[in-house]
mmCIF file of C-alpha atoms in Angstrom:
data_model
loop_
_atom_site.group_PDB
_atom_site.id
_atom_site.type_symbol
_atom_site.label_atom_id
_atom_site.label_comp_id
_atom_site.label_asym_id
_atom_site.label_seq_id
_atom_site.Cartn_x
_atom_site.Cartn_y
_atom_site.Cartn_z
ATOM 1 C CA ARG A 1354 -5.837 5.634 27.265
ATOM 2 C CA TRP A 1355 -8.863 3.945 26.660
ATOM 3 C CA PHE A 1356 -11.157 4.358 23.888
ATOM 4 C CA SER A 1357 -14.851 4.376 24.334
ATOM 5 C CA GLY A 1358 -16.489 0.703 23.635
ATOM 6 C CA GLY A 1359 -13.705 -1.021 25.566
ATOM 7 C CA ARG A 1360 -11.081 -0.258 22.015
ATOM 8 C CA THR A 1361 -7.677 0.925 22.286
ATOM 9 C CA ASN A 1362 -4.448 1.856 20.030
ATOM 10 C CA THR A 1363 -0.882 1.341 20.542
ATOM 11 C CA CYS A 1364 0.519 3.938 18.904
ATOM 12 C CA TYR A 1365 -2.370 6.620 20.641
ATOM 13 C CA ASN A 1366 -0.627 4.837 24.017
ATOM 14 C CA CYS A 1367 2.623 5.269 22.755
ATOM 15 C CA VAL A 1368 3.220 8.573 21.239
ATOM 16 C CA ASP A 1369 -0.032 10.597 21.532
ATOM 17 C CA ARG A 1370 -1.079 10.598 24.963
ATOM 18 C CA HIS A 1371 2.840 11.522 26.129
ATOM 19 C CA VAL A 1372 1.671 14.841 23.558
ATOM 20 C CA ALA A 1373 -1.383 15.586 25.472
ATOM 21 C CA ALA A 1374 -0.137 15.072 28.430
ATOM 22 C CA GLY A 1375 2.495 17.785 28.325
ATOM 23 C CA ARG A 1376 5.645 15.600 27.434
ATOM 24 C CA GLY A 1377 5.937 16.738 23.595
ATOM 25 C CA LYS A 1378 8.883 18.393 23.837
ATOM 26 C CA ASP A 1379 11.173 15.030 25.998
ATOM 27 C CA PRO A 1380 13.121 13.053 24.030
ATOM 28 C CA ALA A 1381 11.507 9.610 22.945
ATOM 29 C CA ILE A 1382 13.621 8.098 20.660
ATOM 30 C CA ILE A 1383 17.648 8.644 20.918
ATOM 31 C CA PHE A 1384 19.147 7.708 17.039
ATOM 32 C CA ASP A 1385 22.664 6.792 16.987
ATOM 33 C CA SER A 1386 24.599 5.125 14.255
ATOM 34 C CA ALA A 1387 27.986 3.751 14.391
ATOM 35 C CA MET A 1388 27.799 2.801 10.958
ATOM 36 C CA SER A 1389 27.344 6.408 9.586
ATOM 37 C CA GLY A 1390 27.858 8.525 12.207
ATOM 38 C CA ALA A 1391 24.971 9.832 12.094
ATOM 39 C CA SER A 1392 22.854 10.968 15.414
ATOM 40 C CA ARG A 1393 19.531 12.446 16.159
ATOM 41 C CA ILE A 1394 16.855 12.931 19.422
ATOM 42 C CA PHE A 1395 13.548 12.655 18.237
ATOM 43 C CA THR A 1396 11.061 14.350 20.775
ATOM 44 C CA PHE A 1397 7.520 12.645 21.386
ATOM 45 C CA TYR A 1398 6.024 15.465 19.136
ATOM 46 C CA ASP A 1399 8.385 14.912 16.424
ATOM 47 C CA VAL A 1400 7.735 11.087 16.629
ATOM 48 C CA LEU A 1401 3.820 11.994 16.125
ATOM 49 C CA GLN A 1402 4.832 14.222 13.166
ATOM 50 C CA GLU A 1403 6.414 11.195 11.372
ATOM 51 C CA VAL A 1404 4.541 8.803 12.267
ATOM 52 C CA THR A 1405 1.057 10.751 11.297
ATOM 53 C CA ALA A 1406 3.229 11.282 7.551
ATOM 54 C CA VAL A 1407 3.970 7.787 6.861
ATOM 55 C CA ALA A 1408 0.404 6.805 8.182
ATOM 56 C CA ALA A 1409 -1.124 8.931 5.754
ATOM 57 C CA VAL A 1410 1.226 7.778 2.939
ATOM 58 C CA LEU A 1411 -0.273 4.339 4.451
ATOM 59 C CA GLN A 1412 -3.702 5.455 4.051
ATOM 60 C CA ASN A 1413 -3.142 7.008 0.500
ATOM 61 C CA LEU A 1414 -1.857 3.776 -0.629
ATOM 62 C CA GLY A 1415 -5.142 1.650 0.351
ATOM 63 C CA VAL A 1416 -3.669 0.306 3.551
ATOM 64 C CA THR A 1417 -6.924 -0.009 6.350
ATOM 65 C CA LYS A 1418 -7.321 -1.512 9.239
ATOM 66 C CA GLY A 1419 -6.344 -5.488 9.607
ATOM 67 C CA ASP A 1420 -4.220 -5.010 5.996
ATOM 68 C CA ARG A 1421 -0.724 -6.382 6.914
ATOM 69 C CA VAL A 1422 2.401 -4.589 6.086
ATOM 70 C CA VAL A 1423 6.006 -5.623 5.785
ATOM 71 C CA ILE A 1424 8.670 -4.129 7.421
ATOM 72 C CA TYR A 1425 12.029 -4.845 5.874
ATOM 73 C CA MET A 1426 14.845 -2.261 7.185
ATOM 74 C CA PRO A 1427 17.682 -1.376 8.934
ATOM 75 C CA MET A 1428 17.416 0.201 12.483
ATOM 76 C CA VAL A 1429 16.665 3.709 11.396
ATOM 77 C CA PRO A 1430 13.903 6.218 12.824
ATOM 78 C CA GLU A 1431 12.080 5.215 9.262
ATOM 79 C CA ALA A 1432 11.706 1.839 10.301
ATOM 80 C CA VAL A 1433 10.321 2.328 13.818
ATOM 81 C CA PHE A 1434 7.712 5.081 12.409
ATOM 82 C CA SER A 1435 6.021 2.776 9.789
ATOM 83 C CA MET A 1436 5.669 0.252 13.200
ATOM 84 C CA LEU A 1437 3.738 2.524 15.162
ATOM 85 C CA ALA A 1438 1.580 4.318 11.756
ATOM 86 C CA CYS A 1439 0.675 0.657 10.909
ATOM 87 C CA ALA A 1440 -0.120 0.350 14.889
ATOM 88 C CA ARG A 1441 -2.360 4.019 13.910
ATOM 89 C CA ILE A 1442 -4.660 3.061 11.251
ATOM 90 C CA GLY A 1443 -5.017 -0.569 12.679
ATOM 91 C CA ALA A 1444 -2.788 -2.334 10.225
ATOM 92 C CA VAL A 1445 -0.798 -5.721 10.934
ATOM 93 C CA HIS A 1446 2.765 -4.760 10.383
ATOM 94 C CA SER A 1447 5.360 -8.089 9.841
ATOM 95 C CA VAL A 1448 9.124 -6.874 10.453
ATOM 96 C CA VAL A 1449 11.347 -8.986 8.737
ATOM 97 C CA PHE A 1450 15.389 -8.764 9.744
ATOM 98 C CA GLY A 1451 17.179 -6.622 6.881
ATOM 99 C CA GLY A 1452 19.253 -8.597 4.925
ATOM 100 C CA PHE A 1453 17.489 -12.041 5.219
ATOM 101 C CA ALA A 1454 17.436 -14.324 2.353
ATOM 102 C CA ALA A 1455 15.262 -13.667 -0.889
ATOM 103 C CA GLN A 1456 13.052 -17.014 -0.241
ATOM 104 C CA GLU A 1457 12.839 -16.166 4.017
ATOM 105 C CA LEU A 1458 11.610 -12.642 2.670
ATOM 106 C CA ALA A 1459 9.354 -13.969 0.355
ATOM 107 C CA SER A 1460 7.914 -16.609 2.797
ATOM 108 C CA ARG A 1461 7.008 -14.380 5.061
ATOM 109 C CA LEU A 1462 5.294 -12.116 2.275
ATOM 110 C CA ASP A 1463 3.038 -15.056 0.963
ATOM 111 C CA SER A 1464 2.515 -16.005 4.874
ATOM 112 C CA ALA A 1465 1.037 -12.596 5.684
ATOM 113 C CA ARG A 1466 -0.495 -11.946 2.867
ATOM 114 C CA ALA A 1467 1.308 -8.561 2.654
ATOM 115 C CA LYS A 1468 -0.350 -5.453 0.991
ATOM 116 C CA VAL A 1469 2.470 -3.267 0.732
ATOM 117 C CA VAL A 1470 6.034 -3.350 1.962
ATOM 118 C CA ILE A 1471 8.272 -0.815 3.229
ATOM 119 C CA ALA A 1472 11.876 -1.289 2.694
ATOM 120 C CA ALA A 1473 15.003 0.585 2.550
ATOM 121 C CA SER A 1474 17.735 0.511 -0.082
ATOM 122 C CA CYS A 1475 20.559 -0.917 1.405
ATOM 123 C CA GLY A 1476 22.195 -1.876 5.004
ATOM 124 C CA LEU A 1477 25.092 -0.925 6.521
ATOM 125 C CA GLU A 1478 27.003 -3.494 8.214
ATOM 126 C CA PRO A 1479 30.430 -3.357 9.632
ATOM 127 C CA GLY A 1480 33.073 -2.785 6.327
ATOM 128 C CA ARG A 1481 30.349 -3.257 3.752
ATOM 129 C CA VAL A 1482 27.286 -2.077 2.551
ATOM 130 C CA VAL A 1483 24.296 -4.801 2.237
ATOM 131 C CA ALA A 1484 21.828 -4.156 -0.891
ATOM 132 C CA TYR A 1485 18.315 -4.535 -0.122
ATOM 133 C CA LYS A 1486 16.373 -3.724 -3.215
ATOM 134 C CA PRO A 1487 17.989 -6.868 -4.800
ATOM 135 C CA LEU A 1488 16.785 -8.842 -2.190
ATOM 136 C CA VAL A 1489 13.522 -7.381 -2.163
ATOM 137 C CA ASP A 1490 12.396 -8.022 -6.151
ATOM 138 C CA ALA A 1491 14.097 -11.222 -5.626
ATOM 139 C CA ALA A 1492 11.284 -12.239 -3.032
ATOM 140 C CA ILE A 1493 8.458 -10.328 -4.751
ATOM 141 C CA ASP A 1494 9.564 -12.689 -7.804
ATOM 142 C CA LEU A 1495 9.400 -16.395 -5.683
ATOM 143 C CA ALA A 1496 6.310 -15.409 -3.863
ATOM 144 C CA GLU A 1497 2.354 -15.304 -5.036
ATOM 145 C CA THR A 1498 1.575 -12.923 -3.118
ATOM 146 C CA LYS A 1499 2.656 -9.605 -5.031
ATOM 147 C CA PRO A 1500 2.170 -6.311 -2.251
ATOM 148 C CA SER A 1501 0.491 -3.354 -4.528
ATOM 149 C CA HIS A 1502 3.481 -1.007 -3.585
ATOM 150 C CA ARG A 1503 6.822 -1.319 -2.380
ATOM 151 C CA LEU A 1504 8.118 2.200 -0.256
ATOM 152 C CA VAL A 1505 12.171 2.180 -0.631
ATOM 153 C CA LEU A 1506 13.947 4.607 1.572
ATOM 154 C CA GLN A 1507 16.679 6.094 -0.132
ATOM 155 C CA ARG A 1508 20.357 6.092 1.544
ATOM 156 C CA GLU A 1509 23.106 8.254 0.979
ATOM 157 C CA GLN A 1510 25.541 4.865 1.122
ATOM 158 C CA LEU A 1511 23.516 2.906 -1.729
ATOM 159 C CA ARG A 1512 20.810 4.647 -3.654
ATOM 160 C CA VAL A 1513 18.995 2.629 -6.247
ATOM 161 C CA ASP A 1514 16.593 3.691 -9.354
ATOM 162 C CA LEU A 1515 12.572 3.105 -8.757
ATOM 163 C CA ARG A 1516 10.288 1.426 -11.336
ATOM 164 C CA ALA A 1517 6.966 2.906 -10.904
ATOM 165 C CA GLU A 1518 5.633 0.093 -13.193
ATOM 166 C CA HIS A 1519 6.452 -1.883 -9.996
ATOM 167 C CA GLY A 1520 4.617 0.107 -7.957
ATOM 168 C CA GLU A 1521 7.906 1.282 -6.518
ATOM 169 C CA LEU A 1522 7.712 4.812 -4.509
ATOM 170 C CA ASP A 1523 10.230 7.217 -2.715
ATOM 171 C CA PHE A 1524 9.525 6.854 1.079
ATOM 172 C CA ALA A 1525 11.055 9.854 2.188
ATOM 173 C CA GLU A 1526 9.506 12.194 -0.472
ATOM 174 C CA LEU A 1527 5.958 10.787 0.208
ATOM 175 C CA VAL A 1528 6.297 10.866 3.764
ATOM 176 C CA ALA A 1529 8.041 14.141 3.675
ATOM 177 C CA ALA A 1530 4.904 15.707 1.287
ATOM 178 C CA GLU A 1531 2.007 14.591 3.982
ATOM 179 C CA ARG A 1532 4.700 16.314 6.935
ATOM 180 C CA GLU A 1533 5.000 19.671 4.408
ATOM 181 C CA LYS A 1534 0.833 19.557 4.236
ATOM 182 C CA LYS A 1535 0.478 19.032 8.341
ATOM 183 C CA SER A 1536 -1.748 15.773 7.230
ATOM 184 C CA GLU A 1537 -3.845 14.696 10.041
ATOM 185 C CA VAL A 1538 -4.438 11.006 10.413
ATOM 186 C CA ALA A 1539 -6.616 9.606 13.651
ATOM 187 C CA CYS A 1540 -5.584 6.944 15.332
ATOM 188 C CA VAL A 1541 -8.178 3.922 14.632
ATOM 189 C CA PRO A 1542 -9.908 2.152 18.012
ATOM 190 C CA VAL A 1543 -8.782 -1.321 17.889
ATOM 191 C CA LEU A 1544 -10.345 -4.538 20.340
ATOM 192 C CA ALA A 1545 -7.275 -5.625 22.989
ATOM 193 C CA THR A 1546 -7.691 -8.397 20.752
ATOM 194 C CA ASP A 1547 -7.370 -7.594 17.269
ATOM 195 C CA PRO A 1548 -3.570 -8.264 16.156
ATOM 196 C CA LEU A 1549 -1.280 -5.421 16.227
ATOM 197 C CA TYR A 1550 1.626 -7.458 14.562
ATOM 198 C CA ILE A 1551 3.102 -10.798 13.338
ATOM 199 C CA LEU A 1552 6.525 -12.242 13.687
ATOM 200 C CA TYR A 1553 8.089 -15.176 12.168
ATOM 201 C CA THR A 1554 10.170 -17.730 13.866
ATOM 202 C CA SER A 1555 13.429 -18.053 11.684
ATOM 203 C CA GLY A 1556 11.989 -20.891 10.249
ATOM 204 C CA THR A 1557 15.542 -23.348 11.602
ATOM 205 C CA THR A 1558 13.269 -26.683 12.131
ATOM 206 C CA GLY A 1559 11.146 -26.040 9.281
ATOM 207 C CA LYS A 1560 8.747 -23.456 7.908
ATOM 208 C CA PRO A 1561 8.455 -20.122 9.989
ATOM 209 C CA LYS A 1562 5.225 -19.288 12.238
ATOM 210 C CA GLY A 1563 3.887 -16.723 12.271
ATOM 211 C CA VAL A 1564 3.137 -15.698 15.867
ATOM 212 C CA VAL A 1565 0.351 -12.823 16.356
ATOM 213 C CA ARG A 1566 0.395 -10.457 19.216
ATOM 214 C CA ASP A 1567 -2.008 -8.581 20.003
ATOM 215 C CA ASN A 1568 -2.712 -4.721 21.065
ATOM 216 C CA GLY A 1569 -4.026 -4.845 24.771
ATOM 217 C CA GLY A 1570 -2.988 -7.754 26.407
ATOM 218 C CA HIS A 1571 0.799 -6.793 24.630
ATOM 219 C CA MET A 1572 0.553 -2.998 26.517
ATOM 220 C CA VAL A 1573 0.096 -4.375 29.681
ATOM 221 C CA ALA A 1574 2.508 -6.808 29.953
ATOM 222 C CA LEU A 1575 5.384 -4.426 28.463
ATOM 223 C CA GLN A 1576 3.773 -1.161 30.786
ATOM 224 C CA TRP A 1577 4.457 -3.795 33.814
ATOM 225 C CA SER A 1578 7.758 -5.407 32.892
ATOM 226 C CA ILE A 1579 9.475 -1.812 31.939
ATOM 227 C CA ARG A 1580 8.370 -0.812 35.324
ATOM 228 C CA ASN A 1581 8.661 -3.634 37.675
ATOM 229 C CA ILE A 1582 11.253 -5.946 36.393
ATOM 230 C CA TYR A 1583 13.575 -2.867 34.590
ATOM 231 C CA GLY A 1584 12.767 -0.348 37.125
ATOM 232 C CA LEU A 1585 12.473 2.574 34.331
ATOM 233 C CA LYS A 1586 10.338 6.383 34.637
ATOM 234 C CA PRO A 1587 9.440 8.294 32.106
ATOM 235 C CA GLY A 1588 12.446 10.445 31.500
ATOM 236 C CA ASP A 1589 15.071 7.693 32.105
ATOM 237 C CA VAL A 1590 16.860 6.367 28.953
ATOM 238 C CA SER A 1591 17.535 2.928 27.611
ATOM 239 C CA TRP A 1592 18.672 0.989 25.266
ATOM 240 C CA THR A 1593 18.603 -2.717 23.874
ATOM 241 C CA ALA A 1594 20.928 -4.604 21.805
ATOM 242 C CA SER A 1595 18.597 -5.815 20.070
ATOM 243 C CA ASP A 1596 17.403 -5.056 16.269
ATOM 244 C CA ILE A 1597 13.742 -4.912 15.516
ATOM 245 C CA GLY A 1598 13.613 -7.915 13.660
ATOM 246 C CA TRP A 1599 13.592 -9.463 16.388
ATOM 247 C CA VAL A 1600 10.893 -9.628 19.363
ATOM 248 C CA VAL A 1601 13.156 -8.412 21.939
ATOM 249 C CA GLY A 1602 13.137 -5.441 19.490
ATOM 250 C CA HIS A 1603 9.785 -5.041 19.103
ATOM 251 C CA SER A 1604 8.838 -5.715 22.918
ATOM 252 C CA TYR A 1605 11.811 -3.174 24.482
ATOM 253 C CA ILE A 1606 13.916 -0.793 21.432
ATOM 254 C CA VAL A 1607 9.983 0.290 20.197
ATOM 255 C CA TYR A 1608 6.764 -0.604 22.122
ATOM 256 C CA GLY A 1609 7.632 -1.055 25.819
ATOM 257 C CA PRO A 1610 9.870 2.254 26.319
ATOM 258 C CA LEU A 1611 7.406 4.341 24.462
ATOM 259 C CA LEU A 1612 4.434 3.165 26.486
ATOM 260 C CA ALA A 1613 6.225 3.413 30.030
ATOM 261 C CA GLY A 1614 7.248 7.278 28.223
ATOM 262 C CA VAL A 1615 11.114 6.098 28.621
ATOM 263 C CA THR A 1616 13.744 7.615 26.028
ATOM 264 C CA THR A 1617 14.330 4.472 23.677
ATOM 265 C CA VAL A 1618 17.819 4.043 21.499
ATOM 266 C CA LEU A 1619 18.044 3.031 18.411
ATOM 267 C CA PHE A 1620 21.556 2.114 17.671
ATOM 268 C CA GLU A 1621 22.007 0.525 14.112
ATOM 269 C CA GLY A 1622 25.591 -1.499 14.297
ATOM 270 C CA LYS A 1623 26.743 -3.947 16.221
ATOM 271 C CA PRO A 1624 27.192 -3.764 20.108
ATOM 272 C CA VAL A 1625 30.709 -5.349 19.872
ATOM 273 C CA GLY A 1626 33.866 -4.852 17.034
#
């Protein structure tokens, strides 16, 4: 699981090593949207293909090890693929809860000095569609940091116009092109102490504070907790009623289950109501 010279990679441990161990056909992510009615099962091999394609897109946009990428998306598979793609190339992701106000997003763009923003055209809430694109536009107008590109996942519930002059690109089109080419992107070895992600506090008691999680200790703690606290093993299915915009979502929707080879449920909707 570790590379030579004491280096590692979180994406490799979440995805590649399970495929290498012969578990490529096993389910990794079960996507279930109560909002749209969509559902799909992604195997570990499927996830590897999707993550590699997103990583290729990011590399083509000049994202390299240590660069920061802000992810502003609802609970859709592309959000998880984007997180893992950042980890794959050694970039540092900062997930912002989808639908956060423009000022809050702007403060996080500035603090992280984001090179690229990955967003969706909208999020879905019970009874309404939340337009994300105007919030992203307003946030970038407010921020001192101007990301070089904005990747936008067009959702059928609300499609938006993309402005090439502002570096706005169609996420799905670019990813599909890399998938079609079967682009290969190797996992970039990182130190255990190198950052995996930045996640900001809510800011209710002042300026939001960026909490930085590393790669090595983070993996060890999550792997241990999945097995020893929750008693989960490869082949089990886990659902965590949270959002990837919060740390619980990072730990127990995305990284924890996948590290342990457990199938994780990605649910778009509310656990009640």
